[in-house]
């Protein structure tokens, strides 16, 4: 997992790459990583990607893994629309304590 000094820089870089966006905003849905055994540390985010004009091109809940100390890999992303239409998918991917928060964010 990247150290605190590089965490935000690396996460924004890798989210911009994944979403092919000019800028990204994110909110951690849970402080700190979730890690089971020797698996990669996972972070849960609410992400908003924007193009060069500031138009939102993607928004939703995201699950990322911290790989080594250098990068983040997006494992799953559910758009706001998908979350609203298929809440069971949220329950299948995200930890139970985060589900109500994600479903509520999708209503905004």
PDB file of C-alpha atoms in Angstrom:
ATOM      1  CA  UNK A   1       0.000   0.000   0.000  1.00  0.00           C
ATOM      2  CA  UNK A   2       1.415   3.449  -0.875  1.00  0.00           C
ATOM      3  CA  UNK A   3       2.665   5.506   2.042  1.00  0.00           C
ATOM      4  CA  UNK A   4       0.599   8.465   3.253  1.00  0.00           C
ATOM      5  CA  UNK A   5       2.795  10.944   1.370  1.00  0.00           C
ATOM      6  CA  UNK A   6       1.908   9.335  -1.982  1.00  0.00           C
ATOM      7  CA  UNK A   7      -1.509   7.816  -1.272  1.00  0.00           C
ATOM      8  CA  UNK A   8      -3.665  10.598  -2.746  1.00  0.00           C
ATOM      9  CA  UNK A   9      -1.295  11.267  -5.656  1.00  0.00           C
ATOM     10  CA  UNK A  10      -1.191   7.605  -6.727  1.00  0.00           C
ATOM     11  CA  UNK A  11      -4.902   7.020  -6.183  1.00  0.00           C
ATOM     12  CA  UNK A  12      -5.933  10.056  -8.255  1.00  0.00           C
ATOM     13  CA  UNK A  13      -3.440   9.101 -10.986  1.00  0.00           C
ATOM     14  CA  UNK A  14      -4.785   5.563 -11.240  1.00  0.00           C
ATOM     15  CA  UNK A  15      -8.434   6.641 -11.093  1.00  0.00           C
ATOM     16  CA  UNK A  16      -7.819   9.200 -13.885  1.00  0.00           C
ATOM     17  CA  UNK A  17      -6.259   6.439 -15.980  1.00  0.00           C
ATOM     18  CA  UNK A  18      -9.093   3.970 -15.337  1.00  0.00           C
ATOM     19  CA  UNK A  19     -11.835   6.500 -16.109  1.00  0.00           C
ATOM     20  CA  UNK A  20      -9.841   8.221 -18.884  1.00  0.00           C
ATOM     21  CA  UNK A  21     -10.690  11.474 -17.123  1.00  0.00           C
ATOM     22  CA  UNK A  22      -9.003  14.845 -16.843  1.00  0.00           C
ATOM     23  CA  UNK A  23      -9.815  15.024 -13.143  1.00  0.00           C
ATOM     24  CA  UNK A  24     -11.325  12.875 -10.428  1.00  0.00           C
ATOM     25  CA  UNK A  25     -12.813  13.516  -7.023  1.00  0.00           C
ATOM     26  CA  UNK A  26     -13.184  10.725  -4.517  1.00  0.00           C
ATOM     27  CA  UNK A  27     -14.400  10.127  -1.008  1.00  0.00           C
ATOM     28  CA  UNK A  28     -13.281   7.165   1.073  1.00  0.00           C
ATOM     29  CA  UNK A  29     -16.396   5.292   2.174  1.00  0.00           C
ATOM     30  CA  UNK A  30     -14.412   3.639   4.960  1.00  0.00           C
ATOM     31  CA  UNK A  31     -11.298   5.026   6.602  1.00  0.00           C
ATOM     32  CA  UNK A  32      -8.389   2.682   6.104  1.00  0.00           C
ATOM     33  CA  UNK A  33      -8.104  -0.508   4.088  1.00  0.00           C
ATOM     34  CA  UNK A  34      -9.931  -3.796   4.429  1.00  0.00           C
ATOM     35  CA  UNK A  35      -7.579  -6.753   4.250  1.00  0.00           C
ATOM     36  CA  UNK A  36      -8.247 -10.434   4.805  1.00  0.00           C
ATOM     37  CA  UNK A  37      -5.248 -12.695   5.285  1.00  0.00           C
ATOM     38  CA  UNK A  38      -2.587 -12.136   2.656  1.00  0.00           C
ATOM     39  CA  UNK A  39      -4.923 -10.516   0.123  1.00  0.00           C
ATOM     40  CA  UNK A  40      -4.254  -7.037  -1.225  1.00  0.00           C
ATOM     41  CA  UNK A  41      -5.596  -4.145   0.881  1.00  0.00           C
ATOM     42  CA  UNK A  42      -8.944  -2.908  -0.520  1.00  0.00           C
ATOM     43  CA  UNK A  43     -10.385   0.588  -0.369  1.00  0.00           C
ATOM     44  CA  UNK A  44     -13.986   1.586  -1.015  1.00  0.00           C
ATOM     45  CA  UNK A  45     -14.657   4.928  -2.666  1.00  0.00           C
ATOM     46  CA  UNK A  46     -17.316   7.183  -4.100  1.00  0.00           C
ATOM     47  CA  UNK A  47     -15.801   8.546  -7.328  1.00  0.00           C
ATOM     48  CA  UNK A  48     -16.725  11.377  -9.673  1.00  0.00           C
ATOM     49  CA  UNK A  49     -14.712  11.595 -12.931  1.00  0.00           C
ATOM     50  CA  UNK A  50     -14.758  14.733 -15.076  1.00  0.00           C
ATOM     51  CA  UNK A  51     -13.666  15.713 -18.561  1.00  0.00           C
ATOM     52  CA  UNK A  52     -11.650  18.827 -19.449  1.00  0.00           C
ATOM     53  CA  UNK A  53     -14.816  20.965 -19.379  1.00  0.00           C
ATOM     54  CA  UNK A  54     -15.666  19.824 -15.850  1.00  0.00           C
ATOM     55  CA  UNK A  55     -18.562  17.672 -17.035  1.00  0.00           C
ATOM     56  CA  UNK A  56     -19.090  14.553 -14.928  1.00  0.00           C
ATOM     57  CA  UNK A  57     -18.422  11.539 -17.143  1.00  0.00           C
ATOM     58  CA  UNK A  58     -18.731   8.819 -14.492  1.00  0.00           C
ATOM     59  CA  UNK A  59     -19.958   8.695 -10.912  1.00  0.00           C
ATOM     60  CA  UNK A  60     -20.447   5.817  -8.542  1.00  0.00           C
ATOM     61  CA  UNK A  61     -19.007   3.386  -6.019  1.00  0.00           C
ATOM     62  CA  UNK A  62     -15.627   1.844  -6.580  1.00  0.00           C
ATOM     63  CA  UNK A  63     -13.570  -0.924  -5.013  1.00  0.00           C
ATOM     64  CA  UNK A  64      -9.808  -0.625  -5.480  1.00  0.00           C
ATOM     65  CA  UNK A  65      -6.832  -2.706  -4.403  1.00  0.00           C
ATOM     66  CA  UNK A  66      -3.501  -1.259  -3.349  1.00  0.00           C
ATOM     67  CA  UNK A  67      -0.824  -3.137  -5.293  1.00  0.00           C
ATOM     68  CA  UNK A  68       2.685  -3.101  -3.854  1.00  0.00           C
ATOM     69  CA  UNK A  69       3.511   0.470  -2.845  1.00  0.00           C
ATOM     70  CA  UNK A  70       3.097   1.946  -6.286  1.00  0.00           C
ATOM     71  CA  UNK A  71      -0.414   1.719  -7.670  1.00  0.00           C
ATOM     72  CA  UNK A  72      -4.101   1.123  -7.208  1.00  0.00           C
ATOM     73  CA  UNK A  73      -6.117  -1.275  -9.348  1.00  0.00           C
ATOM     74  CA  UNK A  74      -9.841  -0.712  -9.845  1.00  0.00           C
ATOM     75  CA  UNK A  75     -11.523  -4.043  -9.146  1.00  0.00           C
ATOM     76  CA  UNK A  76     -15.172  -3.015  -9.499  1.00  0.00           C
ATOM     77  CA  UNK A  77     -17.068   0.129 -10.349  1.00  0.00           C
ATOM     78  CA  UNK A  78     -20.839   0.547 -10.221  1.00  0.00           C
ATOM     79  CA  UNK A  79     -22.363   3.673 -11.712  1.00  0.00           C
ATOM     80  CA  UNK A  80     -24.910   5.710  -9.815  1.00  0.00           C
ATOM     81  CA  UNK A  81     -27.552   4.477 -12.258  1.00  0.00           C
ATOM     82  CA  UNK A  82     -26.636   0.814 -11.802  1.00  0.00           C
ATOM     83  CA  UNK A  83     -26.697   1.209  -8.021  1.00  0.00           C
ATOM     84  CA  UNK A  84     -30.205   2.690  -8.174  1.00  0.00           C
ATOM     85  CA  UNK A  85     -31.534   0.036 -10.552  1.00  0.00           C
ATOM     86  CA  UNK A  86     -29.701  -3.011  -9.155  1.00  0.00           C
ATOM     87  CA  UNK A  87     -29.065  -2.576  -5.412  1.00  0.00           C
ATOM     88  CA  UNK A  88     -28.362  -6.305  -5.038  1.00  0.00           C
ATOM     89  CA  UNK A  89     -25.130  -5.804  -6.992  1.00  0.00           C
ATOM     90  CA  UNK A  90     -23.996  -3.362  -4.310  1.00  0.00           C
ATOM     91  CA  UNK A  91     -24.664  -5.971  -1.629  1.00  0.00           C
ATOM     92  CA  UNK A  92     -22.662  -8.558  -3.600  1.00  0.00           C
ATOM     93  CA  UNK A  93     -19.539  -6.379  -3.928  1.00  0.00           C
ATOM     94  CA  UNK A  94     -19.333  -4.041  -0.959  1.00  0.00           C
ATOM     95  CA  UNK A  95     -19.154  -4.780   2.787  1.00  0.00           C
ATOM     96  CA  UNK A  96     -22.574  -4.762   4.466  1.00  0.00           C
ATOM     97  CA  UNK A  97     -21.857  -1.702   6.657  1.00  0.00           C
ATOM     98  CA  UNK A  98     -21.203   0.399   3.507  1.00  0.00           C
ATOM     99  CA  UNK A  99     -24.299  -0.631   1.546  1.00  0.00           C
ATOM    100  CA  UNK A 100     -26.752   1.902   3.070  1.00  0.00           C
ATOM    101  CA  UNK A 101     -24.285   4.746   2.525  1.00  0.00           C
ATOM    102  CA  UNK A 102     -23.730   3.759  -1.121  1.00  0.00           C
ATOM    103  CA  UNK A 103     -27.456   3.393  -1.821  1.00  0.00           C
ATOM    104  CA  UNK A 104     -28.072   6.817  -0.269  1.00  0.00           C
ATOM    105  CA  UNK A 105     -25.289   8.469  -2.302  1.00  0.00           C
ATOM    106  CA  UNK A 106     -26.794   7.075  -5.511  1.00  0.00           C
ATOM    107  CA  UNK A 107     -29.997   9.021  -4.796  1.00  0.00           C
ATOM    108  CA  UNK A 108     -28.205  12.410  -4.806  1.00  0.00           C
TER     109      UNK A 108
END
